[in-house]
Every structure is written in structure tokens, then in C-alpha cells.
CSV table of C-alpha atoms in Angstrom, one decimal:
chain,number,residue,atom,x,y,z
A,266,MET,CA,4.4,16.8,-3.5
A,267,ASN,CA,3.9,15.2,-6.9
A,268,TYR,CA,2.1,11.9,-7.3
A,269,GLU,CA,2.0,9.7,-10.4
A,270,LEU,CA,0.2,6.4,-10.8
A,271,PHE,CA,1.4,3.8,-13.3
A,272,ILE,CA,-1.0,1.0,-14.3
A,273,ARG,CA,0.6,-2.0,-16.2
A,274,SER,CA,-1.7,-4.7,-17.7
A,275,SER,CA,-0.9,-8.2,-18.8
A,276,SER,CA,-3.2,-11.1,-19.7
A,277,GLN,CA,-3.2,-12.5,-16.2
A,278,GLU,CA,-2.7,-9.5,-13.8
A,279,VAL,CA,-2.6,-5.8,-13.5
A,280,ASP,CA,0.2,-4.0,-11.6
A,281,PHE,CA,-0.2,-0.6,-10.0
A,282,ALA,CA,2.8,1.6,-9.0
A,283,LEU,CA,2.3,4.8,-7.0
A,284,LEU,CA,5.2,7.2,-7.1
A,285,LYS,CA,5.7,10.2,-4.8
A,286,ASP,CA,8.2,12.8,-6.2
A,287,GLY,CA,9.6,10.0,-8.4
A,288,LYS,CA,10.1,7.5,-5.6
A,289,LEU,CA,8.2,4.2,-5.5
A,290,LEU,CA,5.7,4.4,-2.6
A,291,GLU,CA,3.1,1.7,-3.2
A,292,LEU,CA,3.1,-1.4,-5.4
A,293,HIS,CA,-0.1,-3.5,-5.9
A,294,LYS,CA,-0.9,-6.5,-8.0
A,295,GLU,CA,-4.4,-7.6,-9.0
A,296,GLU,CA,-4.8,-11.1,-10.5
A,297,GLU,CA,-7.6,-11.9,-12.8
A,298,ASP,CA,-8.7,-14.9,-10.7
A,299,ASN,CA,-8.7,-13.1,-7.4
A,300,LYS,CA,-12.1,-14.0,-6.0
A,301,PHE,CA,-11.9,-12.3,-2.7
A,302,SER,CA,-11.0,-8.6,-2.4
A,303,VAL,CA,-11.5,-6.3,0.5
A,304,GLY,CA,-14.9,-4.6,0.2
A,305,ASP,CA,-16.6,-7.4,-1.8
A,306,VAL,CA,-20.1,-8.4,-0.5
A,307,PHE,CA,-21.3,-12.0,-0.7
A,308,ILE,CA,-24.6,-13.7,0.0
A,309,ALA,CA,-23.6,-16.8,2.0
A,310,LYS,CA,-24.8,-19.4,4.4
A,311,ILE,CA,-23.8,-19.9,8.0
A,312,ARG,CA,-22.0,-23.3,8.1
A,313,LYS,CA,-21.8,-23.6,11.9
A,314,THR,CA,-21.6,-21.5,15.1
A,315,VAL,CA,-18.9,-22.1,17.6
A,316,PRO,CA,-19.9,-20.7,21.1
A,317,GLY,CA,-16.4,-21.3,22.5
A,318,LEU,CA,-15.0,-18.8,20.0
A,319,ASN,CA,-18.1,-16.7,20.0
A,320,ALA,CA,-18.0,-16.8,16.2
A,321,ALA,CA,-19.4,-18.5,13.2
A,322,PHE,CA,-17.9,-20.1,10.2
A,323,VAL,CA,-19.4,-19.0,6.9
A,324,ASN,CA,-19.1,-20.7,3.5
A,325,VAL,CA,-18.2,-17.9,1.0
A,326,GLY,CA,-16.8,-20.3,-1.6
A,327,TYR,CA,-13.2,-20.4,-0.4
A,328,GLU,CA,-11.4,-23.7,0.4
A,329,LYS,CA,-11.5,-22.7,4.1
A,330,ASP,CA,-14.7,-21.2,5.7
A,331,ALA,CA,-14.6,-17.5,6.5
A,332,PHE,CA,-14.4,-16.4,10.1
A,333,LEU,CA,-17.2,-14.2,11.5
A,334,HIS,CA,-16.8,-13.0,15.1
A,335,TYR,CA,-19.7,-11.8,17.2
A,336,HIS,CA,-18.2,-8.4,17.4
A,337,ASP,CA,-18.2,-8.2,13.6
A,338,LEU,CA,-21.9,-8.8,13.3
A,339,GLY,CA,-22.9,-5.2,13.9
A,340,PRO,CA,-25.7,-4.1,16.2
A,341,LYS,CA,-28.3,-4.3,13.5
A,342,VAL,CA,-27.6,-7.8,12.3
A,343,THR,CA,-31.1,-9.0,13.2
A,344,SER,CA,-32.6,-6.3,10.9
A,345,LEU,CA,-30.1,-7.4,8.2
A,346,LEU,CA,-31.1,-11.0,8.4
A,347,LYS,CA,-34.8,-10.1,8.2
A,348,PHE,CA,-34.1,-7.8,5.2
A,349,VAL,CA,-32.1,-10.5,3.4
A,350,LYS,CA,-34.8,-13.1,3.9
A,351,ARG,CA,-37.6,-10.9,2.7
A,352,VAL,CA,-35.7,-9.6,-0.4
A,353,SER,CA,-34.5,-13.1,-1.3
A,354,THR,CA,-38.0,-14.6,-1.2
A,355,GLY,CA,-39.5,-11.6,-3.2
A,356,LYS,CA,-41.7,-10.3,-0.4
A,357,LEU,CA,-39.8,-7.0,-0.2
A,358,LYS,CA,-39.2,-5.0,-3.4
A,359,ASP,CA,-38.5,-1.6,-1.8
A,360,TYR,CA,-34.7,-1.5,-1.1
A,361,SER,CA,-34.6,2.0,0.3
A,362,LEU,CA,-35.1,1.0,4.0
A,363,LYS,CA,-37.4,4.1,4.3
A,364,ASN,CA,-40.3,2.0,5.5
A,365,PHE,CA,-38.4,-1.0,6.7
A,366,PRO,CA,-39.2,-1.8,10.4
A,367,PHE,CA,-35.9,-2.2,12.2
A,368,GLU,CA,-35.4,-4.9,14.8
A,369,LYS,CA,-34.0,-4.4,18.3
A,370,GLU,CA,-30.2,-4.1,18.4
A,371,ILE,CA,-28.3,-7.2,19.6
A,372,ASP,CA,-26.6,-7.2,23.0
A,373,LYS,CA,-23.0,-5.8,22.8
A,374,ASN,CA,-21.8,-8.7,25.0
A,375,GLY,CA,-24.1,-11.4,23.8
A,376,GLY,CA,-23.4,-14.9,22.4
A,377,ILE,CA,-23.2,-16.1,18.8
A,378,ASN,CA,-26.0,-18.6,19.3
A,379,ASN,CA,-28.4,-15.8,20.2
A,380,ALA,CA,-27.8,-14.0,16.9
A,381,LEU,CA,-27.2,-16.7,14.2
A,382,LYS,CA,-28.3,-20.2,13.3
A,383,SER,CA,-26.7,-22.8,11.1
A,384,ASN,CA,-27.8,-22.7,7.4
A,385,GLN,CA,-29.1,-19.1,7.7
A,386,SER,CA,-28.6,-16.8,4.7
A,387,ILE,CA,-26.6,-13.7,5.5
A,388,LEU,CA,-24.8,-10.8,3.6
A,389,VAL,CA,-21.2,-10.6,4.6
A,390,GLN,CA,-18.3,-8.3,3.5
A,391,ILE,CA,-14.7,-9.2,3.1
A,392,VAL,CA,-12.6,-7.2,5.5
A,393,LYS,CA,-9.4,-9.3,5.2
A,394,GLU,CA,-8.3,-11.3,2.2
A,395,PRO,CA,-7.1,-15.0,2.7
A,396,ILE,CA,-3.6,-14.8,4.1
A,397,SER,CA,-1.2,-17.8,4.5
A,398,THR,CA,-3.3,-20.7,5.8
A,399,LYS,CA,-6.2,-18.6,7.0
A,400,GLY,CA,-9.5,-18.1,5.2
A,401,PRO,CA,-11.0,-14.6,4.6
A,402,ARG,CA,-12.2,-12.5,7.6
A,403,ILE,CA,-15.6,-11.1,7.1
A,404,SER,CA,-18.2,-8.7,8.7
A,405,SER,CA,-21.9,-8.4,8.4
A,406,GLU,CA,-21.7,-4.7,9.2
A,407,LEU,CA,-21.7,-3.6,5.6
A,408,SER,CA,-20.2,-0.4,4.2
A,409,ILE,CA,-20.0,0.9,0.6
A,410,ALA,CA,-17.1,3.3,0.0
A,411,GLY,CA,-17.4,6.2,-2.3
A,412,ARG,CA,-15.1,9.1,-3.2
A,413,TYR,CA,-16.2,11.5,-0.4
A,414,ILE,CA,-18.4,9.3,1.9
A,415,VAL,CA,-19.0,5.8,3.0
A,416,LEU,CA,-22.6,4.5,3.0
A,417,VAL,CA,-23.5,2.3,6.0
A,418,PRO,CA,-26.9,0.5,5.7
A,419,PHE,CA,-29.0,-0.2,8.8
A,420,SER,CA,-27.6,2.8,10.6
A,421,ASP,CA,-28.5,6.4,11.3
A,422,ARG,CA,-25.1,7.7,12.5
A,423,VAL,CA,-23.2,10.5,10.7
A,424,SER,CA,-19.4,10.1,11.5
A,425,ILE,CA,-16.6,12.3,10.4
A,426,SER,CA,-12.9,11.6,9.7
A,427,GLN,CA,-10.7,12.6,12.6
A,428,LYS,CA,-8.2,14.0,10.1
A,429,ILE,CA,-10.5,16.9,9.4
A,430,GLU,CA,-9.3,19.4,12.0
A,431,SER,CA,-11.6,22.4,11.5
A,432,LYS,CA,-14.5,22.3,14.0
A,433,ASP,CA,-16.6,24.6,11.7
A,434,GLU,CA,-16.0,22.3,8.7
A,435,LYS,CA,-17.0,19.3,10.7
A,436,GLU,CA,-20.2,20.9,11.7
A,437,ARG,CA,-20.9,22.1,8.1
A,438,LEU,CA,-20.4,18.6,6.7
A,439,LYS,CA,-22.4,16.9,9.5
A,440,ARG,CA,-25.3,19.3,8.9
A,441,LEU,CA,-25.2,18.8,5.1
A,442,LEU,CA,-25.1,15.0,5.2
A,443,THR,CA,-27.7,14.8,7.9
A,444,SER,CA,-30.1,16.7,5.6
A,445,ILE,CA,-29.5,14.7,2.5
A,446,LYS,CA,-28.8,11.1,3.7
A,447,PRO,CA,-31.7,8.6,3.2
A,448,LYS,CA,-33.5,7.2,6.2
A,449,GLY,CA,-32.1,3.9,7.4
A,450,PHE,CA,-28.6,4.6,6.2
A,451,GLY,CA,-25.7,6.1,8.1
A,452,VAL,CA,-22.7,7.8,6.5
A,453,ILE,CA,-19.0,8.2,7.3
A,454,ILE,CA,-17.6,11.4,5.9
A,455,ARG,CA,-14.1,10.9,4.4
A,456,THR,CA,-11.1,13.3,4.7
A,457,VAL,CA,-11.3,14.3,1.0
A,458,ALA,CA,-14.8,15.7,1.6
A,459,GLU,CA,-13.3,18.7,3.3
A,460,GLY,CA,-14.4,21.9,1.5
A,461,LYS,CA,-16.7,20.1,-1.0
A,462,LYS,CA,-20.0,21.5,-2.0
A,463,VAL,CA,-23.4,19.8,-1.4
A,464,ALA,CA,-23.8,18.9,-5.1
A,465,GLU,CA,-20.6,16.9,-5.2
A,466,LEU,CA,-21.5,15.1,-1.9
A,467,ASP,CA,-25.1,14.4,-3.1
A,468,ARG,CA,-23.8,13.0,-6.4
A,469,ASP,CA,-21.4,10.6,-4.6
A,470,LEU,CA,-24.3,9.6,-2.2
A,471,GLN,CA,-26.6,8.8,-5.2
A,472,ASN,CA,-23.9,6.7,-6.8
A,473,LEU,CA,-23.6,4.7,-3.6
A,474,MET,CA,-27.4,4.3,-3.4
A,475,ASP,CA,-27.4,3.0,-7.0
A,476,ARG,CA,-24.8,0.4,-6.1
A,477,TRP,CA,-26.9,-0.7,-3.0
A,478,THR,CA,-30.0,-1.0,-5.2
A,479,ALA,CA,-28.1,-3.0,-7.8
A,480,MET,CA,-26.8,-5.4,-5.1
A,481,CYS,CA,-30.2,-5.9,-3.6
A,482,LYS,CA,-31.7,-6.8,-7.0
A,483,LYS,CA,-29.2,-9.7,-7.3
A,484,LEU,CA,-30.3,-11.3,-4.0
A,485,ARG,CA,-33.5,-12.9,-5.3
A,486,GLY,CA,-32.7,-16.4,-6.5
A,487,ALA,CA,-29.0,-15.9,-5.9
A,488,HIS,CA,-26.8,-19.0,-5.5
A,489,HIS,CA,-25.2,-19.4,-2.1
A,490,PRO,CA,-22.4,-18.4,-1.9
A,491,SER,CA,-22.1,-15.8,-4.6
A,492,LYS,CA,-20.6,-12.3,-4.9
A,493,VAL,CA,-23.4,-9.7,-5.1
A,494,LEU,CA,-21.3,-6.5,-4.9
A,495,SER,CA,-17.7,-6.1,-6.2
A,496,GLU,CA,-15.3,-3.6,-4.9
A,497,LEU,CA,-13.9,-1.3,-7.6
A,498,ASN,CA,-10.9,-2.7,-9.4
A,499,ARG,CA,-7.7,-2.0,-7.6
A,500,GLY,CA,-6.7,0.9,-9.9
A,501,ALA,CA,-10.0,2.7,-9.4
A,502,SER,CA,-10.0,2.0,-5.7
A,503,ILE,CA,-6.5,3.5,-5.4
A,504,ILE,CA,-7.6,6.6,-7.3
A,505,ARG,CA,-10.7,6.9,-5.1
A,506,ASP,CA,-8.7,6.6,-1.9
A,507,VAL,CA,-5.5,8.6,-2.6
A,508,PHE,CA,-6.5,10.9,-5.6
A,509,ASN,CA,-5.9,14.6,-4.8
A,510,ASP,CA,-4.7,17.8,-6.4
A,511,ASP,CA,-1.1,16.7,-6.1
A,512,PHE,CA,-1.6,14.0,-8.8
A,513,SER,CA,0.2,15.0,-12.0
A,514,ALA,CA,-0.3,11.9,-14.2
A,515,ILE,CA,-1.9,8.5,-14.5
A,516,HIS,CA,-0.1,6.4,-17.1
A,517,ILE,CA,-1.9,3.2,-18.4
A,518,ASP,CA,-0.5,0.8,-21.1
A,519,ASP,CA,-3.8,-0.9,-21.9
A,520,GLU,CA,-6.4,0.9,-24.0
A,521,THR,CA,-9.5,-0.8,-22.4
A,522,LEU,CA,-8.3,0.0,-18.9
A,523,TYR,CA,-7.3,3.5,-20.0
A,524,LEU,CA,-10.9,4.2,-21.1
A,525,GLN,CA,-12.3,2.8,-17.9
A,526,ILE,CA,-10.0,4.8,-15.7
A,527,LYS,CA,-10.5,8.0,-17.7
A,528,ASP,CA,-14.3,7.6,-17.4
A,529,TYR,CA,-13.9,7.1,-13.6
A,530,VAL,CA,-11.6,10.2,-13.2
A,531,GLN,CA,-14.0,12.2,-15.3
A,532,LYS,CA,-16.8,11.4,-12.8
A,533,ILE,CA,-14.9,12.1,-9.6
A,534,ALA,CA,-12.7,15.0,-10.8
A,535,PRO,CA,-13.7,16.3,-14.3
A,536,ASP,CA,-10.9,19.0,-14.3
A,537,LYS,CA,-8.3,16.3,-13.9
A,538,GLU,CA,-9.4,14.1,-16.8
A,539,ASN,CA,-6.5,15.2,-19.0
A,540,ILE,CA,-3.9,13.7,-16.6
A,541,VAL,CA,-5.0,10.2,-17.6
A,542,LYS,CA,-2.6,9.2,-20.4
A,543,LEU,CA,-2.3,6.1,-22.6
A,544,TYR,CA,1.2,4.8,-22.7
A,545,ASP,CA,2.1,3.6,-26.2
A,546,SER,CA,5.7,2.7,-26.8
A,547,LYS,CA,7.9,-0.3,-27.5
A,548,VAL,CA,9.9,0.3,-24.4
A,549,PRO,CA,8.1,-1.3,-21.4
A,550,MET,CA,6.5,1.4,-19.2
A,551,TYR,CA,8.1,0.3,-16.0
A,552,GLU,CA,11.6,0.3,-17.7
A,553,LYS,CA,11.0,3.7,-19.3
A,554,PHE,CA,10.1,5.4,-16.0
A,555,GLY,CA,12.7,3.6,-13.9
A,556,ILE,CA,10.2,1.7,-11.8
A,557,GLU,CA,11.7,-1.7,-12.6
A,558,ARG,CA,15.0,-0.5,-11.2
A,559,GLN,CA,13.3,0.7,-8.0
A,560,ILE,CA,11.5,-2.6,-7.5
A,561,LYS,CA,14.8,-4.5,-7.8
A,562,THR,CA,16.5,-2.2,-5.2
A,563,SER,CA,13.6,-1.7,-2.8
A,564,PHE,CA,12.7,-5.3,-2.1
A,565,GLY,CA,14.9,-7.9,-0.6
A,566,LYS,CA,16.5,-8.4,2.8
A,567,THR,CA,18.8,-5.4,2.6
A,568,VAL,CA,17.5,-2.0,1.5
A,569,SER,CA,19.9,1.0,0.9
A,570,SER,CA,18.8,4.5,1.7
A,571,SER,CA,20.5,7.9,1.4
A,572,LYS,CA,23.9,8.8,2.8
A,573,GLY,CA,25.0,5.2,3.1
A,574,THR,CA,22.2,4.2,5.6
A,575,TYR,CA,20.6,0.8,5.1
A,576,LEU,CA,17.9,-1.4,6.6
A,577,VAL,CA,18.0,-5.1,7.2
A,578,ILE,CA,14.4,-6.5,7.1
A,579,GLU,CA,13.6,-9.9,8.6
A,580,HIS,CA,10.2,-11.6,8.3
A,581,THR,CA,8.7,-14.2,10.5
A,582,GLU,CA,5.1,-15.5,10.8
A,583,ALA,CA,4.5,-13.6,14.0
A,584,MET,CA,6.3,-10.3,13.3
A,585,HIS,CA,8.7,-8.3,11.2
A,586,VAL,CA,12.1,-7.0,12.5
A,587,ILE,CA,13.9,-4.0,10.9
A,588,ASP,CA,17.5,-3.2,11.9
A,589,VAL,CA,18.8,0.3,11.1
A,590,ASN,CA,22.5,0.5,10.1
A,591,SER,CA,24.6,3.7,9.6
A,592,GLY,CA,26.8,2.0,7.0
A,593,ASN,CA,30.4,3.0,6.3
A,594,ARG,CA,29.6,6.6,5.7
A,595,SER,CA,31.5,9.9,5.9
A,596,ASN,CA,30.4,11.8,9.0
A,597,LYS,CA,30.3,15.5,9.1
A,598,SER,CA,28.5,15.7,12.5
A,599,LYS,CA,30.3,16.8,15.6
A,600,ASN,CA,29.4,13.9,17.8
A,601,GLN,CA,28.0,10.4,17.8
A,602,GLU,CA,24.6,11.5,19.1
A,603,ASP,CA,24.1,13.9,16.1
A,604,THR,CA,25.1,11.1,13.7
A,605,ALA,CA,22.7,8.7,15.3
A,606,LEU,CA,19.8,11.2,15.0
A,607,GLU,CA,20.6,12.0,11.4
A,608,VAL,CA,20.8,8.3,10.5
A,609,ASN,CA,17.6,7.5,12.4
A,610,LEU,CA,15.6,10.3,10.7
A,611,ILE,CA,16.7,9.0,7.3
A,612,ALA,CA,15.9,5.4,8.3
A,613,ALA,CA,12.5,6.4,9.7
A,614,SER,CA,11.4,7.9,6.3
A,615,GLU,CA,12.5,4.7,4.6
A,616,VAL,CA,10.8,2.5,7.2
A,617,ALA,CA,7.5,4.3,6.5
A,618,ARG,CA,7.9,3.8,2.8
A,619,GLN,CA,8.8,0.1,3.1
A,620,LEU,CA,5.7,-0.6,5.3
A,621,ARG,CA,3.5,0.8,2.5
A,622,LEU,CA,5.5,-0.6,-0.3
A,623,ARG,CA,5.5,-4.2,1.0
A,624,ASP,CA,2.1,-3.7,2.7
A,625,MET,CA,3.7,-5.2,5.9
A,626,GLY,CA,1.2,-5.9,8.7
A,627,GLY,CA,1.0,-7.2,12.2
A,628,ILE,CA,3.8,-6.3,14.7
A,629,ILE,CA,6.8,-4.5,13.4
A,630,VAL,CA,9.8,-3.9,15.6
A,631,VAL,CA,12.4,-1.3,14.4
A,632,ASP,CA,15.8,-1.3,16.0
A,633,PHE,CA,17.0,2.2,15.6
A,634,ILE,CA,20.5,3.3,16.5
A,635,ASP,CA,20.5,4.0,20.3
A,636,MET,CA,20.3,7.7,21.4
A,637,GLY,CA,20.9,8.9,24.9
A,638,ASN,CA,19.1,12.2,24.5
A,639,ALA,CA,15.4,12.0,25.3
A,640,GLY,CA,14.7,15.0,23.2
A,641,ASN,CA,16.3,13.3,20.1
A,642,ARG,CA,14.2,10.1,20.8
A,643,LYS,CA,11.0,12.3,20.8
A,644,LYS,CA,12.2,14.0,17.6
A,645,LEU,CA,12.6,10.6,16.0
A,646,TYR,CA,9.1,9.4,17.2
A,647,ASN,CA,7.4,12.6,15.9
A,648,HIS,CA,9.2,12.3,12.5
A,649,LEU,CA,8.1,8.7,12.1
A,650,ARG,CA,4.5,9.6,13.0
A,651,ASP,CA,4.6,12.4,10.4
A,652,GLU,CA,6.0,10.2,7.7
A,653,MET,CA,3.2,7.6,8.3
A,654,LYS,CA,0.3,10.1,8.4
A,655,THR,CA,-0.5,9.4,4.7
A,656,ASP,CA,-0.5,5.6,5.3
A,657,ARG,CA,-4.1,4.5,4.7
A,658,ALA,CA,-3.7,1.3,6.8
A,659,LYS,CA,-4.7,1.6,10.4
A,660,HIS,CA,-1.6,1.7,12.5
A,661,LYS,CA,-0.2,2.6,16.0
A,662,ILE,CA,3.3,3.6,16.9
A,663,LEU,CA,4.7,3.3,20.4
A,664,PRO,CA,7.4,5.7,21.6
A,665,PRO,CA,11.0,4.5,21.5
A,666,SER,CA,12.3,2.4,24.4
A,667,LYS,CA,15.5,3.1,26.2
A,668,PHE,CA,17.2,0.5,23.9
A,669,GLY,CA,16.1,2.5,20.7
A,670,LEU,CA,13.3,0.0,19.8
A,671,ILE,CA,10.1,1.4,18.3
A,672,GLN,CA,7.1,-1.0,18.0
A,673,ILE,CA,4.5,-0.5,15.3
A,674,THR,CA,1.2,-2.4,14.7
A,675,ARG,CA,-0.2,-2.1,11.3
A,676,GLN,CA,-3.4,-3.5,9.9
A,677,ARG,CA,-2.9,-6.1,7.2
A,678,VAL,CA,-6.0,-6.8,5.0
A,679,ARG,CA,-4.2,-8.3,2.0
A,680,PRO,CA,-1.2,-10.7,1.6
A,681,GLU,CA,2.1,-8.9,1.9
A,682,MET,CA,3.7,-7.8,-1.3
A,683,ASN,CA,6.8,-10.0,-1.7
A,684,ILE,CA,9.0,-9.7,-4.8
A,685,LYS,CA,12.0,-11.9,-5.4
A,686,THR,CA,15.0,-9.7,-6.1
A,687,ARG,CA,17.7,-12.4,-6.2
A,688,GLU,CA,18.3,-14.2,-9.5
A,689,GLU,CA,19.6,-17.6,-10.5
A,690,ALA,CA,23.3,-17.6,-10.8
A,691,PRO,CA,24.4,-17.5,-14.5
A,692,GLY,CA,26.5,-20.2,-16.1
A,693,GLY,CA,24.6,-23.1,-14.6
A,694,GLU,CA,26.2,-22.4,-11.1
A,695,ASN,CA,24.2,-23.5,-8.1
A,696,GLY,CA,22.5,-20.9,-5.9
A,697,GLU,CA,21.3,-17.3,-6.4
A,698,ILE,CA,23.0,-13.9,-6.8
A,699,GLU,CA,21.8,-10.4,-6.3
A,700,ALA,CA,20.3,-8.7,-9.4
A,701,PRO,CA,23.0,-6.9,-11.4
A,702,ILE,CA,21.1,-3.6,-11.0
A,703,VAL,CA,21.6,-3.8,-7.2
A,704,VAL,CA,25.3,-4.3,-7.7
A,705,VAL,CA,25.5,-1.2,-9.9
A,706,ASN,CA,23.7,0.8,-7.2
A,707,LYS,CA,26.3,-0.5,-4.6
A,708,ILE,CA,29.2,0.5,-6.8
A,709,THR,CA,27.7,4.0,-7.2
A,710,GLU,CA,27.3,4.3,-3.4
A,711,ASP,CA,30.8,3.1,-2.7
A,712,LEU,CA,32.2,5.5,-5.3
A,713,LYS,CA,30.4,8.4,-3.7
A,714,LYS,CA,32.0,7.6,-0.3
A,715,LEU,CA,35.5,7.4,-1.9
A,716,PHE,CA,35.1,10.8,-3.6
A,717,ASN,CA,34.0,12.2,-0.3
A,718,LYS,CA,37.3,11.0,1.1
A,719,ASN,CA,39.1,13.1,-1.6
A,720,TYR,CA,40.5,10.2,-3.7
A,721,LYS,CA,41.4,12.0,-7.0
A,722,LYS,CA,42.0,9.2,-9.5
A,723,ILE,CA,40.0,6.0,-9.1
A,724,THR,CA,40.1,2.8,-11.3
A,725,LEU,CA,37.3,0.3,-11.0
A,726,ASN,CA,38.0,-3.3,-11.8
A,727,THR,CA,34.9,-5.4,-12.5
A,728,HIS,CA,33.5,-8.3,-14.6
A,729,PRO,CA,33.3,-7.5,-18.4
A,730,PHE,CA,29.5,-7.6,-18.4
A,731,ILE,CA,29.2,-5.1,-15.6
A,732,ALA,CA,31.9,-2.9,-17.2
A,733,ALA,CA,30.0,-2.9,-20.5
A,734,PHE,CA,26.8,-1.8,-18.7
A,735,LEU,CA,28.6,1.1,-17.0
A,736,ILE,CA,30.3,2.3,-20.2
A,737,LYS,CA,27.7,1.8,-23.0
A,738,GLY,CA,24.9,4.2,-23.9
A,739,PHE,CA,24.4,7.9,-23.6
A,740,PRO,CA,24.5,9.2,-21.0
A,741,SER,CA,26.3,6.1,-19.6
A,742,VAL,CA,26.4,5.4,-15.9
A,743,ARG,CA,30.1,6.5,-15.9
A,744,THR,CA,29.1,9.8,-17.6
A,745,LYS,CA,26.5,10.4,-14.9
A,746,TRP,CA,29.2,9.9,-12.3
A,747,PHE,CA,31.4,12.5,-14.0
A,748,MET,CA,28.5,15.0,-14.2
A,749,GLU,CA,27.8,14.6,-10.5
A,750,HIS,CA,31.3,14.4,-9.0
A,751,LYS,CA,33.4,16.2,-11.8
A,752,LYS,CA,35.9,13.3,-11.6
A,753,TRP,CA,36.5,10.6,-14.3
A,754,VAL,CA,36.5,6.9,-13.3
A,755,LYS,CA,38.7,4.5,-15.3
A,756,ILE,CA,36.9,1.2,-15.8
A,757,GLN,CA,39.0,-2.0,-16.2
A,758,PRO,CA,37.2,-5.2,-17.3
A,759,ARG,CA,38.6,-8.4,-15.5
A,760,ASP,CA,37.8,-11.8,-17.0
A,761,ALA,CA,38.9,-13.6,-13.9
A,762,TYR,CA,36.3,-11.8,-11.7
A,763,THR,CA,32.9,-13.4,-10.8
A,764,TYR,CA,29.8,-11.6,-12.1
A,765,LEU,CA,29.3,-9.5,-9.0
A,766,GLU,CA,32.9,-8.9,-7.9
A,767,TYR,CA,34.5,-5.5,-8.1
A,768,HIS,CA,37.4,-3.5,-6.5
A,769,PHE,CA,38.6,0.1,-6.5
A,770,TYR,CA,42.2,1.1,-7.0
A,771,ASP,CA,43.9,4.5,-6.4
A,772,LYS,CA,46.4,6.3,-8.7
A,773,ASN,CA,49.3,4.2,-7.3
A,774,GLY,CA,47.5,0.9,-8.1
A,775,GLU,CA,46.8,0.2,-4.5
A,776,MET,CA,43.5,-1.5,-3.7
A,777,ILE,CA,41.2,0.9,-1.8
A,778,LYS,CA,38.2,-1.4,-1.4
């Protein structure tokens, strides 16, 4: 596997595109005025408690109060409240928690009024950004994420990622972290810590302790509400969470951002510093590396996949529904069951990619092509699970039903990535049309099917603009067709055609499609 990260900067926002083996896997957008990011910590005040919901509403500076449920308080919330009060008033200047007397843990099944009071100061962390009409969701069980470990104040637990399978490695890491972690702090050992030496883990731990200390220093005299700890910018957080030895390049088109990212990579992986590259060209970066084309073809209601398979993705407030279609494809399989399995496996890979790419959350129902063989249904289920193993969002996949439906729940902590792929119709016409690049992809797919049916000479009739796009440049799209299929396509411009209209003709002038 080969991963590349592309970071594009403009005056208002920064875009991040993660590619795996040249295919767009994740797309993120960070706006300059985004005040609430997952991981940010705020000093805020309880607006009111609502016993009926067993929750409190907290003013974090958003137009709607943030929602804090009793179960998100954490068992040590009483100790946290006491710490915040003493640090804010200047009575406590030792932030290490080494000599801080912890209070008794709150009752797991208690009520909100027993834990919080209105107008009380509290430290809260954003766990879900504002989505649709809802305010941010918050927690007072704080955690500060590093490269290899996550620091958890007011805890003594050492937890280890379930993705580390070796029992010996788990014991080694637990023994190491138990010996070096400060008193009063718990740690969660991340998957990437596997095989790391104590020096690397200790350096990461010290960086997190420095961030904790810097945050505590801001508490005295801080306005309510105000941000006291910022999550890393999205580029650095993506590198922190997904960076591994499979990364071959990080391209950045902004010099300031380039220096920041290069400095961060130098800290977490000094031997990989040279893969951070400053992109300096007149051709926009996303155009040069074909990312813009992938964005146009990967979003929208209909998404094409390999071998003619395509998905239809419908969105509602409550859930997402994905319909799998085999398309009008040539079939080399012996029977319908084998065809259904092949199409479903291709579609499952695309579904896993789409969930990450669009950051879809909540309930997702996928309507795969029905298969009668229970073994094939299990094969599909296992394949989908394998494809989603690298998805960082928490998710659960249920086995296929008899009707071929697979239900997925996926955690959504940020608004879904939604990119408009349809464009305003040219010539002042009403309505919208598909982006021309999508049409070129459709023509290419249709042509592939016709060549598979052994058509020798094919003429393509299309609008002059599309015809020019297919013919011009080197290598042109038509030349690429010839190199792939060893057959030449005659292209005939037609003034009478609409922009997106096209038809294929055989050697006798008969319309094929």
C-alpha cells in the first residue's frame, strides 16, 4: 500500500486529500473560522441542569448550548471541578496532580443534579462538532491525543488498543507505560505504539504533559467561555492518526504550512522528514495529480466503480441508503450467483471508501445484490469488515439479512463532507447538468463494454466541446483509449447535440447505443 497526503491552502480554508494507491480515500476541509473542532478543550459555565434528560446545557460560545450528558461527565468529575476552581483562583500552582487529593468517584447511575450546579466552571472537550441544527456534544472526561499514546487526566488506568494482537507486546507496553506515566494520569496506548522503544514513548508522553501544563496556565483569569487547548490543525492530526511507513509523500502548496508540517513530521518520524514536499507550480496541485477529477466523479448521487458496477447513494436526516447495481456489464461468470458475488465484493470496497470519503455517519443501509448461498453472504460480510478495518471512525457492521441488506452504524463527529458535482447548465438554460468530466468517464466505460462485445470499428458522435476535449492534447483521451484497447475510435462532432449527449455507431452506421 502506498499513501500520499495532499494539503491545499487558500485564504479561507485548507483542504486535505488522502490517497491510497492513487485513489482518493479521505477528503477534509478546515475553515479558518472553525471555532469548534473535535478535541478542543474549553473552560465554560454550566447554563442549567435538566434532570429529565439527566444532562446539562453548557455555554461554550456557540449559538446553541452544548449538551453534556451525565454519562459523559467521567467518574472523576468531582475532582476535576475542584481542580478547576483551585487553579482558576490561583490557590493551586502545581498542575502535575502528584499531590492533588482526589475526590470520591460519582455514582455510575446517579443524577445530574448530584454532580453539577448552574453557573459552575468546568473544563469540557468537544467530542462532536455542531451538526445540522444541533450544538456541539461535549465531555468532561478529558483526553489529550499524542502520536503513540493518549493522556487521560484524573485517572490511573493503562489501556491498550485492541488492534495490537500480540499478548507479549501488550504486556511489554503496559509494563513500560505503568513505569513512566505520572501519578494522577492514565494513558491509552495507541496501535502505532506497537514495537516502539521506551525513549519514543517517553518523548510523546512528555509532549502531552507540556500541553496539559500550558492549558492549566491559561485557566487563571480566563474568560468564560474560552478555548484553553486546541486540537492540532487537521493536517497535523491526520498525520498523527494515520501516518505510517507506507506514506511515500506529503505535498503542500503553502510555504508556511509546509514548514509547520515538516517540523511536526521531523518530531514524530525524523527518518521520514524528506517525504514532505513543497509544491510549486502554476498548474493547481489538485489538477496536476488528478484529485479534482476524482472529486467530481466520487461525489454525487451515482458513483461508478470498476467493471460497470455502480452505487446509488441517498441521504436522509435519519439514515443513508446505498443501492448496489451491476450495471450493463459483460459477464464472464458461469452463473448468476457468481456474478452477484463478484459485483457485491467490488461494491463493498467502494462502500467502505465512500463512508470514509464523505465521512458518512449514523445508520447506513446497503442493499447488495441478493445471494442465495449462505457461504457467499459470509464472504461478502468478511470482505466488508476487512475493507473497513482501517476506518478510524467507530463502526459496527451487522451480517447480511436474507434480503441482501447490510446495516452499518458509523460514528459521526463532524458534519458530513458534501461536495456539489452538478453544474449550472451552460447557455443560460434552467437547471443543472452533470460535470463534463463525469460524462467523459461514462463514455470511457461505455466504450470499454462495446469493445468487450467485439465491435471492431466504432464512431462516437458527441457535442463539439466534448469532441475537442477527447481529441486535443498529448496523450489525448482518444490516444489513451487506443493504447488500452488497440482500436481506434472515430470522433464526429455534432452541432445539434446537447452538451452531454453522445451516441455510438458501428461500421455500417447503425446506432449501437
